[in-house]
Tab-separated table of C-alpha atoms in Angstrom:
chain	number	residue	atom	x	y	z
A	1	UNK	CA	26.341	-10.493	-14.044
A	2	UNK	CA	25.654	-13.412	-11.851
A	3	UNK	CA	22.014	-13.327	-10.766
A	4	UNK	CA	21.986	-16.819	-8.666
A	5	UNK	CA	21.192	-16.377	-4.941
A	6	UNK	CA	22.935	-16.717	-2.147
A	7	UNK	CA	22.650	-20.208	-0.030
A	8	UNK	CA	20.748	-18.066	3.136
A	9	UNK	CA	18.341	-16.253	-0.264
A	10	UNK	CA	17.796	-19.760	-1.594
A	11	UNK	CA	17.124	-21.037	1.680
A	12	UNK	CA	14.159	-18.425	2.039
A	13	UNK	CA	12.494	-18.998	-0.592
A	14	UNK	CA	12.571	-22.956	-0.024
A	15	UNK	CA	11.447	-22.482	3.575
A	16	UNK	CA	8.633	-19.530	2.386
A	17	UNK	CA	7.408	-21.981	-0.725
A	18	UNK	CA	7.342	-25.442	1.297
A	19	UNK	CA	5.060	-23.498	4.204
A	20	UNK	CA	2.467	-21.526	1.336
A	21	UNK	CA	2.671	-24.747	-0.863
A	22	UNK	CA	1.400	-26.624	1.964
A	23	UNK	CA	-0.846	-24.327	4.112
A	24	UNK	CA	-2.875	-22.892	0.699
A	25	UNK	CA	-5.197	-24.519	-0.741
A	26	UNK	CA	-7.577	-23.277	-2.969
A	27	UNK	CA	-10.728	-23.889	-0.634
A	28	UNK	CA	-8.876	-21.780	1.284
A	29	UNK	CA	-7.762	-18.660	-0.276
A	30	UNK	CA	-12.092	-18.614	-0.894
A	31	UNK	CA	-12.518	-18.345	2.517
A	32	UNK	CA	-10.155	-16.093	3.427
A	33	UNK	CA	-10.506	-13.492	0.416
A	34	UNK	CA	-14.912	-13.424	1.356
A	35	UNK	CA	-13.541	-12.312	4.835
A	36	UNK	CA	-14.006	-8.712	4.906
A	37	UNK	CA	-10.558	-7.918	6.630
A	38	UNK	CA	-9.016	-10.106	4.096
A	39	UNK	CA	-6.182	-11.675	5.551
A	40	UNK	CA	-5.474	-15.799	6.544
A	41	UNK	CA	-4.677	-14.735	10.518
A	42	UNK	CA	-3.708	-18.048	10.973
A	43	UNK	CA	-1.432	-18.022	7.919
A	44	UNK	CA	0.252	-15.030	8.856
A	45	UNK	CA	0.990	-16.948	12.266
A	46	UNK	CA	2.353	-19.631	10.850
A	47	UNK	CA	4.697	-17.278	8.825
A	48	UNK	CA	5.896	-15.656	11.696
A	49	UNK	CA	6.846	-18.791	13.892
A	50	UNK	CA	9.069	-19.482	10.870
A	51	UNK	CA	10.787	-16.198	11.513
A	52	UNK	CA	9.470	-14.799	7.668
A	53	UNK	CA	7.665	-11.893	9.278
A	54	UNK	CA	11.065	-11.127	11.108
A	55	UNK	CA	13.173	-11.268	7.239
A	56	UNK	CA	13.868	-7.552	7.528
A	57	UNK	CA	13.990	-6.880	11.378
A	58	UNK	CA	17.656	-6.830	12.399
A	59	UNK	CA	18.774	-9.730	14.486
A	60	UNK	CA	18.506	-7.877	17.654
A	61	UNK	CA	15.390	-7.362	17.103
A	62	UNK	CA	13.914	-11.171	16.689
A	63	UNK	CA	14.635	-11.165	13.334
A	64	UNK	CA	16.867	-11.992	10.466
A	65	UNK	CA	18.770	-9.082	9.410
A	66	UNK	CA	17.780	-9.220	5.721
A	67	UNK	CA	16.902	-6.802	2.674
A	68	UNK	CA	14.983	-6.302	-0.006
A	69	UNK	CA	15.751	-9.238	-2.277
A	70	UNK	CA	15.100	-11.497	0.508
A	71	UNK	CA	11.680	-9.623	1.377
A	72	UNK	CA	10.686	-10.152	-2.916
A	73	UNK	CA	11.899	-13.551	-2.902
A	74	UNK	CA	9.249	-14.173	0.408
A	75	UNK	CA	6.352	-11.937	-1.584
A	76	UNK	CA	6.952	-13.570	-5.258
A	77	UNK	CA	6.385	-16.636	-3.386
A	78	UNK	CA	3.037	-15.230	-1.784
A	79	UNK	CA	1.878	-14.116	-5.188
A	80	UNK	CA	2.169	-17.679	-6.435
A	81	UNK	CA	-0.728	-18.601	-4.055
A	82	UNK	CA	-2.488	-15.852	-4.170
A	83	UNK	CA	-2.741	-15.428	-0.336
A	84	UNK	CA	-4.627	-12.451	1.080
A	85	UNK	CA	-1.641	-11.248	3.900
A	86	UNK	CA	-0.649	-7.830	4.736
A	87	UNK	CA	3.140	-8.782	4.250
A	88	UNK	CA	4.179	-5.733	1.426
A	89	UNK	CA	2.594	-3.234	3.630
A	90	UNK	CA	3.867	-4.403	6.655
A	91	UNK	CA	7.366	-5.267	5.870
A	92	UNK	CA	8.460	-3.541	3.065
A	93	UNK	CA	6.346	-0.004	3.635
A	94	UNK	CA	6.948	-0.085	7.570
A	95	UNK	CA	9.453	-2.608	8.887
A	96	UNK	CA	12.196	-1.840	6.437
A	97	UNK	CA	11.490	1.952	6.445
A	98	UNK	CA	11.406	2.107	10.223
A	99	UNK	CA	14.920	-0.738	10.502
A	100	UNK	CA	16.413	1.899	8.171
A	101	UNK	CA	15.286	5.289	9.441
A	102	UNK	CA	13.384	4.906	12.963
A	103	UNK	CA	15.077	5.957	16.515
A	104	UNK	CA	16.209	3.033	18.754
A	105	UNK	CA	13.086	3.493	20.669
A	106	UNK	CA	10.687	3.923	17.324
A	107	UNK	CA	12.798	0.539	16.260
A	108	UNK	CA	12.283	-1.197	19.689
A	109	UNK	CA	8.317	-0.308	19.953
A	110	UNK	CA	7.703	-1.693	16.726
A	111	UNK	CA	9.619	-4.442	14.678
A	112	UNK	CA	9.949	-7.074	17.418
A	113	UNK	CA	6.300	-6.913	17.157
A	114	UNK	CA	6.360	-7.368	13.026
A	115	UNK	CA	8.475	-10.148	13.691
A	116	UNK	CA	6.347	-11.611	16.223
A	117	UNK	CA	2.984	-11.268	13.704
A	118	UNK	CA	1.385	-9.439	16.241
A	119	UNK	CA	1.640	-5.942	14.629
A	120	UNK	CA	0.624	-5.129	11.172
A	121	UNK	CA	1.505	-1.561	9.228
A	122	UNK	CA	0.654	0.682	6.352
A	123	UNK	CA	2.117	3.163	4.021
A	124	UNK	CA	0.533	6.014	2.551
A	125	UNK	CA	2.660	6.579	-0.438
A	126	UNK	CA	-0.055	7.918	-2.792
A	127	UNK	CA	-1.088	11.329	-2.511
A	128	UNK	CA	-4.279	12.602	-3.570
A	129	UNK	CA	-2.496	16.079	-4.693
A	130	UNK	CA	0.936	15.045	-5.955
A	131	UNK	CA	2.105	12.587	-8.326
A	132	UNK	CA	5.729	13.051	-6.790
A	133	UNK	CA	5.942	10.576	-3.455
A	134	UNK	CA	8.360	12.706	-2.567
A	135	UNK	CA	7.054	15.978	-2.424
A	136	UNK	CA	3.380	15.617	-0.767
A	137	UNK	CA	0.355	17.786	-0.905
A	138	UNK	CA	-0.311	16.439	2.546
A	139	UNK	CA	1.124	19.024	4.912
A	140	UNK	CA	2.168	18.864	8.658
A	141	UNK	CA	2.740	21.436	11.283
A	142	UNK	CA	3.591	21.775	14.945
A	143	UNK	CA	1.061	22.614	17.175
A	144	UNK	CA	2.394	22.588	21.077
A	145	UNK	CA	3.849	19.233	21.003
A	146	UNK	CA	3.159	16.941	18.682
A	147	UNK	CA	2.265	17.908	15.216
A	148	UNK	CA	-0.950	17.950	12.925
A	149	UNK	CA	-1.590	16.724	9.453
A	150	UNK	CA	-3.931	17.399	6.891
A	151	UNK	CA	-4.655	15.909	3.174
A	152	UNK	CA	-5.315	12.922	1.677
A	153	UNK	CA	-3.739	9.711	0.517
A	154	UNK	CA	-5.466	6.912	-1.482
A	155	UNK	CA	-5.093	3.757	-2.159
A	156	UNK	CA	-3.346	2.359	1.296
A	157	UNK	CA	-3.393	-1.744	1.658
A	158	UNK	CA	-4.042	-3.082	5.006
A	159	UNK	CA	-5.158	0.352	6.924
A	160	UNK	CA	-8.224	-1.590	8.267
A	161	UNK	CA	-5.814	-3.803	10.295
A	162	UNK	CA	-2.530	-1.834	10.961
A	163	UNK	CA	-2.075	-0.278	14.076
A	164	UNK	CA	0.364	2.676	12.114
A	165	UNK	CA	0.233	4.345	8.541
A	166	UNK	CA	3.470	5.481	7.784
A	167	UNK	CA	2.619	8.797	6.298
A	168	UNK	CA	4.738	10.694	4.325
A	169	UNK	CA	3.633	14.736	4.900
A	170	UNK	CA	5.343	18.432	3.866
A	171	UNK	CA	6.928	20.429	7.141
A	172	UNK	CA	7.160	23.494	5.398
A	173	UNK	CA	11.170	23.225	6.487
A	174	UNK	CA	11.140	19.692	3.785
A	175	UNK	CA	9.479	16.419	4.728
A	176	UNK	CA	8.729	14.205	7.486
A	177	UNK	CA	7.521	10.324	7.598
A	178	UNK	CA	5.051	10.098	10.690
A	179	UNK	CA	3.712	7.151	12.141
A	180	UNK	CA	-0.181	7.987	12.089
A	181	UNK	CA	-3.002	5.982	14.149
A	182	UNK	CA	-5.869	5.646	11.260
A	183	UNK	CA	-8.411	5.478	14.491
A	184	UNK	CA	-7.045	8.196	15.760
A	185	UNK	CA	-8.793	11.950	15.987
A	186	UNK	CA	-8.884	13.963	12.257
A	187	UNK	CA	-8.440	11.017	10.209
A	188	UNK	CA	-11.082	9.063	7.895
A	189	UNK	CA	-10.544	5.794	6.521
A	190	UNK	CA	-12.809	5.214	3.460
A	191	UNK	CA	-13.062	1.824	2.098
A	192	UNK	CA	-13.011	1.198	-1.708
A	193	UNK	CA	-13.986	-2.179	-3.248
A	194	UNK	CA	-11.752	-3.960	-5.813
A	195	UNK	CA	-11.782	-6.177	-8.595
A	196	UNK	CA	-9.546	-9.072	-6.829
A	197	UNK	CA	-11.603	-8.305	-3.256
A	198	UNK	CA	-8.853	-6.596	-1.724
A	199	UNK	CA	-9.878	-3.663	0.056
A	200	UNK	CA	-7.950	-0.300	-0.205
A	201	UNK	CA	-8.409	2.417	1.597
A	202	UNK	CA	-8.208	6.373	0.826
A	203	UNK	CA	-7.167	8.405	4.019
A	204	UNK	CA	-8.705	11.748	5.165
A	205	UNK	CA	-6.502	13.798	7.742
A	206	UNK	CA	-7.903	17.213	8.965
A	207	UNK	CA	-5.664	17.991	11.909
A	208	UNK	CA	-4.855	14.706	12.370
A	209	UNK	CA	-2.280	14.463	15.239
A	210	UNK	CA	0.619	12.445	15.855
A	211	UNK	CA	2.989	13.016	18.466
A	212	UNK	CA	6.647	13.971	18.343
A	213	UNK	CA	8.172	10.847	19.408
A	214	UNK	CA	6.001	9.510	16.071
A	215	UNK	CA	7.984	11.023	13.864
A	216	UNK	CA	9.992	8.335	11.950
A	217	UNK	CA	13.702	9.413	13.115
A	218	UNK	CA	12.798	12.827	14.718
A	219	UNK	CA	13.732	14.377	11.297
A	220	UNK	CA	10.853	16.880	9.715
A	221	UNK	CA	13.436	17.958	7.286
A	222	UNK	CA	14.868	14.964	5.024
A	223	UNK	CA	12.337	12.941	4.273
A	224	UNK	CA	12.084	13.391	0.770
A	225	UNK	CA	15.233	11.239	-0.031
A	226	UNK	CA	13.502	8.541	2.551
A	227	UNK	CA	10.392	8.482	1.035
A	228	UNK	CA	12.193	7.826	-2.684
A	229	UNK	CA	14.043	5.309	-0.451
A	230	UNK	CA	10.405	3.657	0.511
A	231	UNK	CA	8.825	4.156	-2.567
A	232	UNK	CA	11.830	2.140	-4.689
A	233	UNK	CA	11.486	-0.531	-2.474
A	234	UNK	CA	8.024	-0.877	-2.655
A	235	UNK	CA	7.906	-0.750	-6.823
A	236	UNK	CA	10.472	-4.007	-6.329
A	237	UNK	CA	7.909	-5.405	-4.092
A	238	UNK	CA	4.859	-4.867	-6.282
A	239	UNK	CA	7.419	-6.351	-9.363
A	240	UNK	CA	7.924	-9.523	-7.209
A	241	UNK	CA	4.365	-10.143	-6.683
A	242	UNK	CA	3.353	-10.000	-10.098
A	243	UNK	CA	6.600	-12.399	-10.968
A	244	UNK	CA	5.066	-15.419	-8.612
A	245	UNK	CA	1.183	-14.064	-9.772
A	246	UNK	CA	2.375	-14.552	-13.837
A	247	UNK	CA	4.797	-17.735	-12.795
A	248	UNK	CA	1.662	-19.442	-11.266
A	249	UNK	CA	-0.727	-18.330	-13.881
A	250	UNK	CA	1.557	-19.605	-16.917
A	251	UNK	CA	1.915	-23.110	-14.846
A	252	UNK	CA	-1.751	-24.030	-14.671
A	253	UNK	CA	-2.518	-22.715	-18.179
A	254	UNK	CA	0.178	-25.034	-19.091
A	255	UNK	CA	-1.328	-28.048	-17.094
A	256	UNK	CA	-4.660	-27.415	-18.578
A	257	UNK	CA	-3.957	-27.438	-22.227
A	258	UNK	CA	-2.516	-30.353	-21.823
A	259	UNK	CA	-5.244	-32.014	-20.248
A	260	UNK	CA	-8.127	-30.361	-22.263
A	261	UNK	CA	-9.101	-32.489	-25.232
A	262	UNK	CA	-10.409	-31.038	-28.660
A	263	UNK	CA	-11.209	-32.897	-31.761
A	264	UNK	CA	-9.460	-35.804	-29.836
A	265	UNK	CA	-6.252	-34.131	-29.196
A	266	UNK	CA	-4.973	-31.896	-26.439
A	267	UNK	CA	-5.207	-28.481	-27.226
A	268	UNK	CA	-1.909	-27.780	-26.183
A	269	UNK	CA	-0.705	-29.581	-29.384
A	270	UNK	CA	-2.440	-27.166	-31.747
A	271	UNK	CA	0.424	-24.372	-33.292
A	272	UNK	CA	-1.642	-21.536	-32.178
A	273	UNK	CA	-2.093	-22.668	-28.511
A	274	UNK	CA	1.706	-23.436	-28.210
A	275	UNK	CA	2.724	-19.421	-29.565
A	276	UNK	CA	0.400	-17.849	-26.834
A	277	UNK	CA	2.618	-20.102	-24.423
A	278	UNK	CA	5.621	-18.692	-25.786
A	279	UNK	CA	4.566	-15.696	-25.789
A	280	UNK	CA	3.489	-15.597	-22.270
A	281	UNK	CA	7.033	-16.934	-21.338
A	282	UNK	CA	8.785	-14.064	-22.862
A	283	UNK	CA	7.045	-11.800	-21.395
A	284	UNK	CA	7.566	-14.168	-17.592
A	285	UNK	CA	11.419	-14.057	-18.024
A	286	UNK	CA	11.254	-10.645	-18.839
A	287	UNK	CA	9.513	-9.183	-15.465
A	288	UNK	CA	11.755	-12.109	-14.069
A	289	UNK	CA	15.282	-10.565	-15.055
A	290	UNK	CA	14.525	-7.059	-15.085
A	291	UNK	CA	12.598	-7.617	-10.948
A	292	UNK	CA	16.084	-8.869	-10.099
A	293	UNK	CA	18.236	-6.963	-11.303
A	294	UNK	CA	16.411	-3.644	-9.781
A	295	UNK	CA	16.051	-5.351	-6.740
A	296	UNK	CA	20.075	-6.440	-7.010
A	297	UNK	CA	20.894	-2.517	-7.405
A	298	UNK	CA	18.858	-1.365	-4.278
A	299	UNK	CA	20.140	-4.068	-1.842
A	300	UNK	CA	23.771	-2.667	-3.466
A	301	UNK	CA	23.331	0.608	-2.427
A	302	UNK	CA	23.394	1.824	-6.110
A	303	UNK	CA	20.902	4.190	-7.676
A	304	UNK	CA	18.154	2.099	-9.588
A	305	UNK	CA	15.702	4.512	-10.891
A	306	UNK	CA	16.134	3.237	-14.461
A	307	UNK	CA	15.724	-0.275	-13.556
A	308	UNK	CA	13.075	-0.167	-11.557
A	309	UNK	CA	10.743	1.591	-14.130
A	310	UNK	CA	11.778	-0.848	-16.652
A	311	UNK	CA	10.835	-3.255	-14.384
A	312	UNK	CA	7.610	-2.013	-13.499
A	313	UNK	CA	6.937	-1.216	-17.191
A	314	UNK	CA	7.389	-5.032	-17.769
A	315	UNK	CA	5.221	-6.025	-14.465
A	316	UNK	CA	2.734	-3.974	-15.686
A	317	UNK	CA	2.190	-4.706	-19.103
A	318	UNK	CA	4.131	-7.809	-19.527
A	319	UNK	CA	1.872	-9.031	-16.720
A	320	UNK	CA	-1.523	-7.966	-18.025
A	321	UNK	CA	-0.675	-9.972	-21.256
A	322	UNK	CA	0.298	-13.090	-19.556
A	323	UNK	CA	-3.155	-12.969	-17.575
A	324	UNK	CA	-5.146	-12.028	-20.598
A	325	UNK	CA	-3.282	-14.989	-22.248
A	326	UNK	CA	-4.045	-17.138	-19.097
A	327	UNK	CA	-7.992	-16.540	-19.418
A	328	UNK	CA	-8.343	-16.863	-23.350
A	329	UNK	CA	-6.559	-20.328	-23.606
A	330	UNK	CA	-9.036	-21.439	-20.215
A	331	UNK	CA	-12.220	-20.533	-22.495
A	332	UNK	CA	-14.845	-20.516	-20.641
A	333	UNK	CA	-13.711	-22.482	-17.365
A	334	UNK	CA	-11.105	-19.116	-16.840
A	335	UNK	CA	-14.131	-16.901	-15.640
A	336	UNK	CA	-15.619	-20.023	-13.412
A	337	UNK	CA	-14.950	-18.691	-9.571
A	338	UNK	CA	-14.661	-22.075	-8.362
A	339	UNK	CA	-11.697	-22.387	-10.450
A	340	UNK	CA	-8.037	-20.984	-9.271
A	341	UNK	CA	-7.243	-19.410	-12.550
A	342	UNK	CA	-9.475	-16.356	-12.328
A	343	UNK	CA	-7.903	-15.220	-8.802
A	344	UNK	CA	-4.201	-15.066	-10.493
A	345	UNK	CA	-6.066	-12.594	-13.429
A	346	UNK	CA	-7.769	-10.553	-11.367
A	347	UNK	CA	-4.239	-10.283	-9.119
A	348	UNK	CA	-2.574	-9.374	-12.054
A	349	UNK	CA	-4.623	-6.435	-13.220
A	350	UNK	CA	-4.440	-5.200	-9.446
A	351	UNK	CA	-0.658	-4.931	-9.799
A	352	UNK	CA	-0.584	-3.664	-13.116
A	353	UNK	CA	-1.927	-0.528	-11.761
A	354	UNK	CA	-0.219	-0.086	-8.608
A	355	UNK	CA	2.247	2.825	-7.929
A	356	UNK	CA	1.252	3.259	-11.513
A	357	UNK	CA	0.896	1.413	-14.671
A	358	UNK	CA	3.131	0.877	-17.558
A	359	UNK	CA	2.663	4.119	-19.135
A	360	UNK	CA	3.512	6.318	-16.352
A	361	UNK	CA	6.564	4.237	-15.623
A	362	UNK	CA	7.587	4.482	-18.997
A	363	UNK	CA	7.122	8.312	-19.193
A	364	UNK	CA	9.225	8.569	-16.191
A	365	UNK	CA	12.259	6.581	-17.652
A	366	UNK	CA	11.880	9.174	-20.783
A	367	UNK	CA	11.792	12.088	-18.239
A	368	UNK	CA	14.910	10.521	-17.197
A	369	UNK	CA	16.546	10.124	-20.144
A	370	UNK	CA	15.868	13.393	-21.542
A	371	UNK	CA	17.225	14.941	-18.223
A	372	UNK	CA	20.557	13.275	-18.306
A	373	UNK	CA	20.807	10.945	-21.468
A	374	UNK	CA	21.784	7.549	-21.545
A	375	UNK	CA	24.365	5.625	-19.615
C-alpha cells in the first residue's frame, strides 16, 4: 500500500507548517491559551487568507474542494504547535458534514463563511444518555413549524464562539442533524474547566427550537448513517492531532537530552535514556501508520470502522506513553509552565480521552469482531 501523498496533500501541509512554524511562538500560545475564549483570532485569520479554513468547502464555495486527509494533514500540523483554534470543530464537525449533507441554501449560508474565518461551528456528538452517536437520547419533535429539542450533550469544543452546534437528535421517525443556536431560547451552555485550559462545554436543551430550514438536508429520518459518517471523521481528526502533539513532544525531548549534561555527559548518551526514546518512537510510528491508513479508507469511500478504533486505541494509549515519557526524561524542568514541554502533555492526555479512550475503542473493535469475525 502506498501511503505517500499526493503533490496538492504535500503541498498543504508545507503551506499549513511554514504559516504555524512561523506565526507560533511559544510567548504566544501563553497568551492566547490565558484568554478565556481560547482561540489566536488573529491566527485563525491568517489561516484563512491562505485558503486553509476553505480545505473542505467545495470550490464554488471559496474553497478548495478537499477531504479528510487533507483536513488531518492541516490539524496534525496544528497539534505540533499546540495552537488554541477552533479548526476540528469547525471544519471537520460542521463544514464537512454540512459540504456532504446540507441543502444548497444550508451550503450557501454557511461554508463561504468557514472559508472566509468569519464563522466558527460546533458538534454535539456526545450524548449525555447514549454511548451510541448514532442513536441519541436527545429527542426532537415538530411543533408548528420548526421543531424542538430536548437533552443533553457534553463535552462540545468551541460552543462559546460558534454561531451553530450541529446537533445530532431522535425524530421518533429515525434521526435528524439540526443546526442549533447555543444563545438561542431552551438551551444552556455550561462551561467546564480542563487540564490543558481548553474549555468544553455540556449543552442543556429543554424545548430548544430550531427551525425547519435548520435541519441539516431537510431529512429527520436518516441521520443515523450521517452521524456515523461525522463521528468517523472526527475520531481521524482527534488521531491527527495527537500524531503532530506526540511528533512535537518526541522532538524537543530529543533536543533536550542532548543538551542536558550529567556527570559530564549528555544524558541522552546514557542506555536507559536512549530505550525510552525508542520506545516513544514505536509507539509515534504506530499512531502515525494506523491515523493514515483510517483516514486513507474514509476519503476512499470504504468502511473503516476497524481501522479507526485501532487507530484511536494507539492515539490514545500510544499517546499517553509518549507524553508520560516526554515529562520523566525533562525531570523537573517538564512541569515548569514557562517551558513548552508541559503544553504538548497536557494536550496529549486531552486527546487520549476524547470520543473515548483506549479501552472503549478497543472493546468496540472486539464487539466487532465477535459480531462478524475477522477479515
Amino acid at each position: 500500500m502506498d501511503f505517500q501523498f499526493s503533490e496538492e496533500q504535500a503541498s498543504v501541509r508545507e503551506l499549513a507548517r511554514g504559516i504555524l512554524d512561523k506565526e507560533v511562538t511559544v510567548e504566544r500560545v501563553k497568551k492566547a491559551t490565558a484568554d478565556p475564549d481560547w482561540c489566536d483570532r488573529p491566527l485563525w485569520r491568517t489561516l484563512a487568507d491562505a485558503g486553509l479554513l476553505g480545505l473542505v468547502v467545495p470550490e464554488s464555495l471559496g474553497g478548495m474542494g478537499y477531504g479528510i486527509v487533507e483536513a488531518c494533514l492541516l490539524l496534525q500540523e496544528i497539534g505540533r504547535v499546540v495552537a488554541p483554534l477552533p479548526a476540528l470543530p469547525t471544519l471537520v464537525l460542521g463544514a464537512m458534514a454540512i459540504a456532504q449533507f446540507g441543502t444548497a441554501a444550508q451550503q450557501q449560508q454557511w461554508l463561504p463563511a468557514i472559508a472566509a474565518g468569519k464563522t466558527i461551528l460546533s458538534g454535539a456528538l456526545v450524548d449525555a444518555g447514549s454511548a451510541d452517536p448514532a442513536q441519541p437520547a436527545t429527542t426532537a419533535r415538530r411543533e408548528g413549524g420548526q421543531w424542538r429539542l430536548d437533552g443533553h450533550k457534553l463535552y462540545l469544543q468551541a460552543a462559546n464562539l460558534a454561531e451553530r452546534v450541529l446537533v445530532p437528535a431522535s425524530t421518533g421517525d429515525g434521526v435528524g442533524l439540526f443546526l442549533l443556536d447555543p444563545r438561542g431560547g431552551g438551551a444552556t451552555m455550561t462551561r467546564q474547566g480542563t487540564s490543558s485550559g481548553e474549555p468544553l462545554f455540556h449543552l442543556g436543551l429543554s424545548g430548544a427550537p430550531v427551525g425547519a430550514a435548520d435541519l441539516l438536508g431537510g431529512d429527520a429520518m436518516a441521520g443515523g448513517d450521517k452521524v456515523s459518517w461525522l463521528y468517523q471523521r472526527a475520531l481521524a481528526a482527534a488521531c491527527a492531532t495527537q500524531l503532530g502533539v506526540s511528533e512535537k513532544t518526541i522532538a524537543i525531548t530529543s533536543r533536550y537530552v542532548c543538551e542536558r549534561i550529567q556527570f559530564g555527559v549528555a544524558i541522552g548518551s546514557f542506555q536507559a535514556v536512549q530505550h525510552r526514546l525508542a520506545d516513544c518512537y514505536i509507539d509515534l510510528e504506530a499512531i502515525r501508520w494506523t491515523t493514515w491508513r483510517a483516514a486513507w479508507k474514509l476519503s476512499a469511500g470504504q468502511s473503516a470502522e476497524r481501522e479507526l478504533a485501532v487507530a484511536k486505541f494507539w492515539a490514545a494509549d500510544g499517546g499517553a506513553r509518549i507524553a508520560s515519557a516526554a515529562q520523566h526524561l525533562h525531570g523537573g524542568i517538564g512541569v515548569d509552565i514557562d517551558y513548552p514541554v508541559h503544553r504538548y502533555f497536557l494536550w496529549s492526555k486531552g486527546l487520549e480521552l476524547t470520543l473515548g479512550g483506549a479501552s472503549s475503542h478497543l472493546a468496540r473493535l472486539g464487539r466487532e469482531l465477535a459480531r462478524s469475525g475477522p477479515r
